[in-house]
Amino acid sequence: MDFSKFKTIFRKTLPTKPCGAVIVAAGTASRMEGIDKVMALLGGEPMIVRTVRAFQNCDAIKEIVIVTRQELIVPVMDLCHDFDKVQVVLVGGKTRQESVEIGLGALSKDMKLAAVHDGARPFVSNDVIDRTVRAAGHYGAAAPAVPVKDTVKTVEKCLVTGTPDRNTLRAVQTPQVFDKDLLRAALVKAREDAAEVTDDCSAVERMGMSVVMVEGDEKNLKITTPMDLKIAEILLEEMK
């Protein structure tokens, strides 16, 4: 699918609905070798500040809820006190799924859409947020994605069991945006079924709902390892 021809369609033709953002930054950063990625410095500024600022500066987002670890509540509140869209900073749950549920519950009733974003994606652009929100407002569920570059194999017990057609594969990013009530119902259903979902789209897909893919951005990387942090510093220098 060629995303380029849709680059301006969503902005020109699809209106926005009131959308609140849930920024999830409650993970333990187990793959960061002791680095707390929420507070890790990028260009001398904590990563969480860069992430929250992206949503603060996007007109499509009306309010922000941040979900983080207990020990980071006060530091994150202090760092984000100048962002007037931030409504509250909350303690997350034991899993990302629980943390998203907690964040959804804190959004105001006026928010018809919920945009769920990884706190460790500090380079998300205004365009990506805007077009995903507009698409979700029209279709009920949307997420940004980029084409997969590598050949992907399915593997079982170290043996290749299949090679999916790369042209049909996309690497999904955040924010993933949904009708708020739909996402809440999908997460409750997943919890009741004890289903492990790898992202919010997976929870909605279990409900039989289709998720529309919009054009993502390769710079919208998720910082998961120390190597990712080094790549982020390089990107930051190039973006200056």
XYZ file of N, CA and C in Angstrom:
720
model
N 0.853 -1.207 0.000
C 0.000 0.000 0.000
C 0.876 1.241 0.000
N 0.591 2.162 -0.890
C 1.370 3.389 -0.979
C 0.726 4.453 -0.094
N 1.365 4.726 1.071
C 0.817 5.698 2.002
C 0.943 7.129 1.478
N 1.886 7.381 0.575
C 2.201 8.753 0.197
C 1.000 9.478 -0.401
N 0.164 8.780 -1.148
C -0.962 9.448 -1.790
C -2.040 9.867 -0.798
N -1.956 9.314 0.437
C -2.912 9.678 1.470
C -2.356 10.729 2.426
N -1.195 11.294 2.106
C -0.483 12.140 3.061
C -1.312 13.317 3.552
N -2.108 13.916 2.681
C -2.886 15.092 3.097
C -4.383 14.836 3.160
N -4.813 13.649 2.761
C -6.258 13.383 2.687
C -6.921 13.526 4.049
N -6.325 12.886 5.078
C -6.973 12.881 6.383
C -7.121 14.298 6.926
N -6.083 15.124 6.741
C -6.164 16.478 7.283
C -7.183 17.327 6.539
N -7.283 17.143 5.232
C -8.164 17.993 4.433
C -9.627 17.584 4.522
N -9.891 16.287 4.678
C -11.265 15.821 4.555
C -11.885 15.319 5.844
N -11.072 14.965 6.843
C -11.625 14.378 8.054
C -11.556 15.362 9.219
N -12.685 15.703 9.814
C -12.672 16.601 10.973
C -12.140 15.875 12.198
N -11.790 16.626 13.216
C -11.328 16.012 14.454
C -12.467 15.936 15.466
N -12.388 14.958 16.351
C -13.255 14.863 17.506
C -12.392 15.132 18.737
N -12.992 15.556 19.854
C -12.183 15.805 21.057
C -11.382 14.573 21.447
N -10.081 14.745 21.548
C -9.196 13.609 21.792
C -8.266 13.894 22.966
N -8.205 12.972 23.895
C -7.259 13.048 24.997
C -6.157 12.027 24.805
N -4.957 12.365 25.242
C -3.809 11.465 25.091
C -3.471 10.800 26.421
N -3.221 9.504 26.364
C -2.696 8.763 27.499
C -1.255 8.396 27.165
N -0.321 8.991 27.868
C 1.095 8.704 27.630
C 1.560 7.716 28.685
N 1.972 6.544 28.207
C 2.319 5.441 29.107
C 3.827 5.406 29.306
N 4.249 5.644 30.548
C 5.677 5.665 30.878
C 5.891 4.977 32.221
N 5.299 3.786 32.349
C 5.324 3.076 33.631
C 6.161 1.806 33.604
N 6.838 1.555 32.485
C 7.617 0.326 32.375
C 8.874 0.338 33.233
N 9.438 -0.847 33.407
C 10.634 -0.979 34.236
C 11.926 -0.798 33.460
N 11.836 -0.639 32.143
C 13.026 -0.444 31.294
C 14.033 -1.568 31.498
N 13.549 -2.807 31.480
C 14.396 -3.962 31.771
C 15.497 -4.183 30.742
N 15.317 -3.648 29.536
C 16.330 -3.846 28.485
C 17.264 -2.651 28.333
N 17.181 -1.708 29.269
C 17.995 -0.496 29.169
C 19.276 -0.556 29.999
N 19.582 -1.730 30.538
C 20.852 -1.937 31.262
C 21.064 -0.887 32.356
N 20.000 -0.679 33.144
C 20.117 0.221 34.281
C 19.784 1.672 33.995
N 19.543 2.027 32.721
C 19.181 3.399 32.366
C 17.675 3.576 32.503
N 17.239 4.604 33.217
C 15.813 4.897 33.328
C 15.419 5.718 32.103
N 14.792 5.070 31.134
C 14.563 5.752 29.856
C 13.559 6.899 29.972
N 12.667 6.849 30.957
C 11.714 7.946 31.128
C 12.447 9.255 31.399
N 13.493 9.160 32.217
C 14.242 10.342 32.616
C 15.553 10.500 31.846
N 15.847 9.568 30.943
C 17.096 9.634 30.176
C 17.164 10.941 29.395
N 18.342 11.532 29.374
C 18.507 12.825 28.721
C 18.703 12.680 27.214
N 17.985 13.504 26.487
C 18.162 13.633 25.037
C 18.418 15.106 24.765
N 19.609 15.414 24.327
C 19.946 16.813 24.120
C 19.841 17.618 25.401
N 20.130 16.975 26.520
C 20.099 17.648 27.812
C 18.714 17.773 28.432
N 17.713 17.133 27.835
C 16.342 17.236 28.316
C 15.765 15.834 28.530
N 15.064 15.586 29.643
C 14.485 14.257 29.874
C 13.564 13.830 28.733
N 13.647 12.560 28.386
C 12.862 12.039 27.276
C 11.365 12.293 27.447
N 10.848 12.122 28.656
C 9.419 12.275 28.869
C 8.960 13.694 28.529
N 9.812 14.672 28.739
C 9.444 16.061 28.424
C 9.261 16.225 26.922
N 10.164 15.666 26.145
C 10.050 15.759 24.685
C 8.786 15.066 24.190
N 8.473 13.926 24.782
C 7.277 13.188 24.376
C 6.014 13.979 24.688
N 5.910 14.482 25.912
C 4.717 15.224 26.313
C 4.575 16.509 25.505
N 5.684 17.184 25.222
C 5.629 18.434 24.459
C 5.012 18.216 23.072
N 5.289 17.071 22.455
C 4.733 16.795 21.133
C 3.204 16.835 21.159
N 2.616 16.324 22.239
C 1.158 16.307 22.354
C 0.630 17.656 22.845
N 1.393 18.325 23.688
C 1.030 19.667 24.131
C 0.908 20.606 22.930
N 1.785 20.457 21.960
C 1.837 21.373 20.817
C 0.929 20.972 19.660
N 0.213 19.863 19.802
C -0.665 19.396 18.717
C -2.100 19.833 18.982
N -2.680 20.580 18.060
C -4.042 21.090 18.229
C -5.082 19.977 18.302
N -4.779 18.817 17.747
C -5.743 17.708 17.753
C -5.914 17.097 19.137
N -4.985 17.388 20.052
C -5.023 16.842 21.411
C -5.525 17.917 22.370
N -6.555 17.583 23.140
C -7.174 18.560 24.046
C -6.707 18.406 25.493
N -6.334 17.212 25.900
C -5.834 17.006 27.254
C -4.898 15.808 27.283
N -4.081 15.746 28.338
C -3.051 14.710 28.447
C -3.085 14.108 29.844
N -3.007 12.778 29.898
C -2.838 12.039 31.145
C -1.541 11.247 31.027
N -0.702 11.334 32.041
C 0.560 10.601 32.037
C 0.484 9.495 33.087
N 0.876 8.291 32.701
C 0.891 7.156 33.614
C 2.335 6.702 33.769
N 2.820 6.663 35.005
C 4.218 6.332 35.226
C 4.391 5.511 36.503
N 5.619 5.295 36.919
C 5.900 4.528 38.130
C 5.748 5.405 39.373
N 5.503 4.786 40.494
C 5.285 5.514 41.747
C 6.418 6.486 42.044
N 7.661 6.024 41.901
C 8.791 6.862 42.275
C 9.025 8.026 41.321
N 8.325 8.015 40.171
C 8.514 9.092 39.202
C 7.360 10.098 39.196
N 6.358 9.876 40.022
C 5.199 10.771 40.028
C 5.613 12.229 40.241
N 6.341 12.493 41.307
C 6.719 13.870 41.619
C 7.683 14.444 40.581
N 8.750 13.706 40.202
C 9.641 14.255 39.170
C 8.937 14.572 37.856
N 8.045 13.691 37.416
C 7.333 13.930 36.157
C 6.384 15.111 36.296
N 5.710 15.223 37.425
C 4.836 16.372 37.650
C 5.628 17.672 37.602
N 6.800 17.666 38.213
C 7.637 18.870 38.216
C 8.092 19.235 36.805
N 8.465 18.213 36.033
C 8.956 18.459 34.684
C 7.868 18.966 33.743
N 6.631 18.559 34.002
C 5.542 18.861 33.068
C 4.592 19.945 33.575
N 4.989 20.676 34.608
C 4.055 21.626 35.207
C 3.718 22.801 34.280
N 4.554 23.050 33.280
C 4.281 24.148 32.346
C 3.361 23.743 31.194
N 3.060 22.456 31.079
C 2.195 21.977 29.998
C 0.747 22.000 30.483
N -0.022 22.970 30.002
C -1.366 23.151 30.559
C -2.361 22.073 30.145
N -2.026 21.268 29.150
C -2.928 20.181 28.763
C -2.812 18.972 29.694
N -1.745 18.893 30.454
C -1.562 17.765 31.370
C -2.535 17.904 32.536
N -3.447 16.945 32.633
C -4.475 16.967 33.666
C -4.015 16.302 34.957
N -3.280 15.206 34.827
C -2.890 14.440 36.012
C -1.751 13.496 35.643
N -0.942 13.162 36.636
C 0.099 12.136 36.498
C -0.253 11.026 37.474
N -0.421 9.809 36.959
C -0.933 8.697 37.754
C 0.070 7.557 37.860
N -0.097 6.751 38.888
C 0.696 5.526 39.040
C 0.099 4.452 38.145
N 0.948 3.799 37.361
C 0.486 2.762 36.454
C 0.238 1.433 37.132
N -0.190 0.460 36.349
C -0.460 -0.875 36.857
C 0.733 -1.802 36.685
N 0.492 -3.078 36.908
C 1.563 -4.072 36.807
C 1.940 -4.347 35.352
N 1.005 -4.098 34.439
C 1.255 -4.314 33.013
C 0.906 -3.043 32.246
N 1.375 -2.980 31.004
C 1.028 -1.831 30.163
C -0.476 -1.749 29.970
N -1.100 -2.916 29.801
C -2.541 -2.973 29.604
C -3.272 -2.332 30.789
N -2.841 -2.654 32.000
C -3.456 -2.068 33.188
C -3.205 -0.556 33.234
N -2.008 -0.160 32.840
C -1.675 1.269 32.864
C -2.542 2.065 31.895
N -2.796 1.493 30.731
C -3.657 2.176 29.756
C -5.074 2.312 30.310
N -5.583 1.249 30.943
C -6.916 1.321 31.545
C -6.993 2.437 32.589
N -5.950 2.532 33.406
C -5.910 3.575 34.433
C -5.932 4.958 33.778
N -5.135 5.130 32.737
C -5.093 6.409 32.040
C -6.414 6.764 31.388
N -7.065 5.792 30.770
C -8.368 6.039 30.138
C -9.384 6.538 31.155
N -9.340 5.946 32.350
C -10.288 6.327 33.381
C -10.129 7.757 33.850
N -8.964 8.350 33.596
C -8.704 9.723 34.036
C -9.042 10.765 32.974
N -9.324 10.334 31.753
C -9.708 11.291 30.712
C -11.114 11.819 30.994
N -11.347 13.061 30.668
C -12.650 13.655 30.928
C -13.712 13.050 30.014
N -14.960 13.175 30.430
C -16.074 12.617 29.666
C -16.205 13.272 28.299
N -15.696 14.471 28.166
C -15.804 15.186 26.895
C -14.925 14.590 25.797
N -13.935 13.826 26.190
C -13.025 13.245 25.205
C -13.687 12.046 24.524
N -13.949 12.159 23.249
C -14.573 11.080 22.495
C -13.546 10.062 21.996
N -12.311 10.529 21.827
C -11.233 9.669 21.353
C -10.126 9.599 22.397
N -9.390 8.498 22.367
C -8.222 8.343 23.232
C -7.023 7.957 22.380
N -5.950 8.730 22.522
C -4.698 8.448 21.812
C -3.705 7.874 22.827
N -3.302 6.645 22.628
C -2.374 5.991 23.553
C -0.983 6.016 22.934
N -0.026 6.548 23.692
C 1.319 6.735 23.141
C 2.374 6.244 24.118
N 3.431 5.663 23.562
C 4.566 5.215 24.362
C 5.372 6.424 24.825
N 5.632 6.496 26.112
C 6.457 7.587 26.613
C 7.853 7.582 26.043
N 8.282 6.432 25.526
C 9.626 6.290 24.974
C 9.674 6.517 23.468
N 8.674 7.228 22.930
C 8.711 7.658 21.517
C 8.720 9.186 21.498
N 9.884 9.793 21.739
C 9.947 11.254 21.898
C 9.923 12.045 20.596
N 10.058 11.379 19.442
C 10.162 12.102 18.180
C 8.887 12.045 17.345
N 7.768 11.700 17.950
C 6.517 11.665 17.191
C 6.206 13.071 16.690
N 5.788 13.168 15.443
C 5.558 14.479 14.830
C 4.104 14.916 14.963
N 3.888 16.206 14.809
C 2.538 16.765 14.820
C 1.695 16.141 13.712
N 2.293 15.942 12.543
C 1.557 15.374 11.412
C 1.069 13.965 11.709
N 1.926 13.140 12.324
C 1.539 11.761 12.636
C 0.388 11.747 13.637
N 0.503 12.568 14.681
C -0.572 12.624 15.672
C -1.868 13.088 15.019
N -1.794 14.171 14.258
C -2.987 14.775 13.667
C -3.710 13.810 12.735
N -2.989 13.187 11.818
C -3.680 12.337 10.855
C -4.210 11.052 11.497
N -3.552 10.570 12.564
C -4.061 9.382 13.238
C -5.339 9.711 14.000
N -5.372 10.871 14.650
C -6.577 11.306 15.359
C -7.735 11.485 14.382
N -7.483 12.120 13.250
C -8.541 12.348 12.264
C -9.071 11.022 11.712
N -8.172 10.092 11.437
C -8.606 8.798 10.911
C -9.440 8.038 11.939
N -9.013 8.082 13.200
C -9.767 7.390 14.253
C -11.137 8.014 14.460
N -11.212 9.335 14.312
C -12.498 9.996 14.448
C -13.498 9.542 13.403
N -12.990 9.178 12.252
C -13.856 8.737 11.154
C -14.113 7.230 11.190
N -13.062 6.449 11.469
C -13.168 4.997 11.372
C -13.308 4.289 12.720
N -13.015 4.989 13.808
C -13.139 4.381 15.128
C -11.848 3.838 15.698
N -10.893 3.529 14.839
C -9.617 2.988 15.306
C -8.560 3.214 14.234
N -7.413 3.754 14.632
C -6.350 4.041 13.656
C -4.992 4.002 14.339
N -3.976 3.705 13.556
C -2.612 3.680 14.082
C -1.636 3.986 12.955
N -0.521 4.661 13.273
C 0.505 4.910 12.258
C 1.381 3.673 12.072
N 1.880 3.504 10.872
C 2.716 2.338 10.594
C 3.693 2.662 9.472
N 4.790 1.903 9.444
C 5.783 2.037 8.375
C 6.042 0.662 7.767
N 6.411 0.611 6.490
C 6.693 -0.685 5.856
C 7.853 -1.405 6.543
N 7.766 -2.707 6.568
C 8.846 -3.534 7.114
C 9.932 -3.677 6.057
N 11.172 -3.417 6.438
C 12.277 -3.476 5.476
C 12.897 -4.865 5.380
N 13.005 -5.530 6.514
C 13.654 -6.837 6.538
C 12.693 -7.947 6.135
N 13.241 -9.039 5.643
C 12.445 -10.240 5.447
C 12.159 -10.844 6.821
N 10.903 -11.182 7.062
C 10.488 -11.706 8.362
C 10.203 -13.197 8.250
N 10.678 -13.959 9.227
C 10.446 -15.396 9.284
C 9.602 -15.745 10.505
N 8.703 -16.702 10.355
C 8.068 -17.300 11.517
C 8.905 -18.508 11.910
N 9.123 -18.659 13.216
C 10.074 -19.673 13.697
C 9.451 -20.462 14.841
N 9.698 -21.761 14.856
C 9.284 -22.619 15.953
C 10.411 -23.586 16.260
N 10.860 -23.562 17.512
C 11.974 -24.425 17.948
C 13.185 -24.255 17.034
N 13.503 -22.987 16.750
C 14.677 -22.610 15.949
C 14.574 -22.988 14.470
N 13.422 -23.474 14.040
C 13.242 -23.831 12.635
C 12.254 -22.872 11.971
N 12.576 -22.460 10.749
C 11.702 -21.572 10.004
C 10.439 -22.322 9.593
N 9.286 -21.718 9.920
C 8.015 -22.334 9.546
C 7.282 -21.563 8.450
N 7.800 -20.381 8.119
C 7.148 -19.622 7.067
C 7.825 -18.292 6.821
N 7.555 -17.721 5.645
C 8.079 -16.409 5.275
C 6.930 -15.557 4.760
N 6.363 -14.706 5.624
C 5.249 -13.868 5.186
C 5.680 -12.904 4.076
N 4.739 -12.562 3.227
C 5.002 -11.592 2.169
C 5.287 -10.239 2.809
N 6.495 -9.739 2.626
C 6.899 -8.479 3.241
C 6.011 -7.315 2.822
N 5.447 -7.386 1.634
C 4.588 -6.300 1.150
C 3.303 -6.161 1.960
N 2.948 -7.204 2.702
C 1.725 -7.154 3.510
C 2.018 -6.801 4.965
N 3.278 -6.580 5.308
C 3.665 -6.356 6.700
C 3.935 -4.883 6.981
N 3.543 -4.439 8.160
C 3.812 -3.082 8.614
C 4.274 -3.116 10.066
N 5.204 -2.239 10.399
C 5.620 -2.055 11.785
C 4.751 -0.954 12.369
N 3.964 -1.286 13.361
C 2.988 -0.354 13.917
C 3.620 0.496 15.016
N 3.298 1.781 15.003
C 3.834 2.728 15.971
C 2.715 3.232 16.882
N 3.019 4.234 17.658
C 2.007 4.961 18.417
C 2.164 6.442 18.089
N 1.115 7.268 18.287
C -0.088 6.971 19.057
C -1.073 6.084 18.286
N -1.669 5.162 19.014
C -2.785 4.390 18.495
C -4.044 5.054 19.059
N -4.967 5.400 18.171
C -6.098 6.244 18.569
C -7.412 5.499 18.314
N -8.322 5.612 19.290
C -9.570 4.852 19.235
C -10.734 5.669 19.783
N -11.930 5.270 19.383
C -13.100 5.684 20.125
C -12.859 5.263 21.575
N -13.001 6.193 22.488
C -12.609 5.921 23.878
C -13.394 4.761 24.488
N -14.694 4.740 24.266
C -15.518 3.671 24.836
C -15.178 2.315 24.229
N -14.863 2.314 22.931
C -14.465 1.070 22.268
C -13.194 0.513 22.892
N -12.195 1.361 23.077
C -10.938 0.889 23.645
C -11.129 0.397 25.073
N -11.903 1.126 25.861
C -12.139 0.693 27.236
C -12.792 -0.686 27.259
N -13.805 -0.885 26.430
C -14.486 -2.181 26.378
C -13.544 -3.291 25.914
N -12.690 -2.976 24.948
C -11.755 -3.981 24.433
C -10.733 -4.394 25.492
N -10.249 -3.438 26.271
C -9.277 -3.754 27.314
C -9.920 -4.542 28.453
N -11.149 -4.198 28.800
C -11.872 -4.960 29.833
C -12.078 -6.405 29.363
N -12.473 -6.569 28.114
C -12.696 -7.905 27.560
C -11.398 -8.715 27.558
N -10.296 -8.092 27.176
C -9.006 -8.786 27.169
C -8.620 -9.213 28.587
N -8.870 -8.318 29.555
C -8.553 -8.655 30.949
C -9.419 -9.803 31.436
N -10.695 -9.768 31.152
C -11.599 -10.835 31.583
C -11.256 -12.170 30.947
N -10.760 -12.126 29.710
C -10.376 -13.355 29.001
C -8.948 -13.794 29.315
N -8.248 -13.010 30.157
C -6.837 -13.271 30.469
C -6.011 -13.350 29.191
N -6.352 -12.489 28.237
C -5.662 -12.465 26.946
C -4.511 -11.466 27.004
N -3.343 -11.909 26.587
C -2.194 -11.014 26.521
C -2.184 -10.345 25.147
N -2.298 -9.034 25.142
C -2.277 -8.292 23.876
C -0.996 -7.471 23.816
N -0.374 -7.447 22.654
C 0.928 -6.785 22.518
C 0.799 -5.280 22.312
N -0.372 -4.826 21.901
C -0.621 -3.394 21.792
C -2.116 -3.162 21.882
N -2.516 -1.902 21.874
C -3.937 -1.587 22.022
C -4.735 -1.997 20.791
N -4.113 -1.936 19.627
C -4.791 -2.407 18.418
C -5.201 -3.869 18.562
N -4.333 -4.683 19.156
C -4.635 -6.107 19.315
C -5.893 -6.314 20.135
N -6.055 -5.496 21.185
C -7.244 -5.618 22.022
C -8.503 -5.296 21.224
N -8.433 -4.241 20.415
C -9.586 -3.839 19.607
C -9.864 -4.859 18.504
N -8.809 -5.400 17.919
C -8.972 -6.408 16.869
C -9.699 -7.647 17.391
N -9.465 -7.986 18.669
C -10.144 -9.133 19.276
C -11.658 -8.929 19.319
N -12.076 -7.673 19.287
C -13.508 -7.351 19.316
C -14.121 -7.394 17.920
N -13.313 -7.722 16.920
C -13.809 -7.772 15.551
C -13.783 -6.443 14.837
N -13.091 -5.467 15.442
C -13.022 -4.120 14.865
C -11.797 -3.989 13.974
N -11.963 -3.393 12.823
C -10.831 -3.139 11.938
C -10.100 -1.880 12.369
N -8.801 -1.891 12.215
C -7.969 -0.729 12.547
C -7.371 -0.185 11.258
N -7.573 1.088 11.003
C -7.039 1.723 9.797
C -5.584 2.115 10.034
N -4.725 1.786 9.086
C -3.325 2.177 9.151
C -3.123 3.482 8.397
N -2.422 4.429 9.016
C -2.053 5.674 8.347
C -0.530 5.748 8.280
N -0.043 6.683 7.509
C 1.397 6.801 7.311
C 2.108 7.180 8.607
N 3.078 6.362 8.999
C 3.895 6.654 10.162
C 5.144 7.418 9.768
N 6.145 7.339 10.618
C 7.381 8.088 10.400
C 8.530 7.264 10.975
N 9.553 7.017 10.167
C 10.675 6.215 10.638
C 11.404 6.864 11.815
N 11.288 8.179 11.945
C 11.927 8.854 13.088
C 11.170 8.604 14.390
N 9.955 8.125 14.284
C 9.115 7.886 15.460
C 9.495 6.553 16.106
N 10.771 6.406 16.422
C 11.244 5.150 16.968
C 10.944 5.043 18.452
N 10.828 3.794 18.915
C 10.646 3.527 20.337
C 12.004 3.197 20.945
N 12.357 3.922 21.993
C 13.654 3.715 22.627
C 13.518 2.613 23.671
N 14.116 1.471 23.355
C 13.973 0.280 24.185
C 15.300 -0.203 24.737
N 16.395 0.058 24.022
C 17.715 -0.421 24.419
C 18.703 0.749 24.434
N 19.872 0.571 25.057
C 20.893 1.616 25.027
C 21.292 2.006 23.603
N 21.279 1.052 22.679
C 21.595 1.363 21.289
C 20.554 2.310 20.697
N 19.278 2.095 21.034
C 18.226 2.997 20.567
C 18.479 4.417 21.065
N 18.967 4.532 22.290
C 19.229 5.858 22.867
C 20.345 6.560 22.096
N 21.353 5.801 21.694
C 22.435 6.379 20.898
C 21.925 6.834 19.533
N 21.052 6.022 18.931
C 20.464 6.389 17.641
C 19.617 7.659 17.793
N 18.903 7.748 18.909
C 18.071 8.926 19.164
C 18.907 10.187 19.260
N 20.069 10.101 19.869
C 20.958 11.265 19.968
C 21.420 11.709 18.588
N 21.700 10.746 17.722
C 22.106 11.067 16.357
C 20.955 11.742 15.610
N 19.754 11.199 15.758
C 18.591 11.802 15.120
C 18.354 13.225 15.602
N 18.551 13.414 16.879
C 18.349 14.740 17.455
C 19.302 15.750 16.841
N 20.548 15.332 16.642
C 21.538 16.232 16.025
C 21.131 16.567 14.591
N 20.616 15.578 13.862
C 20.215 15.805 12.477
C 18.983 16.698 12.377
N 18.156 16.692 13.415
C 16.912 17.458 13.407
C 17.121 18.912 13.793
N 18.295 19.253 14.296
C 18.565 20.634 14.712
C 18.723 21.551 13.498
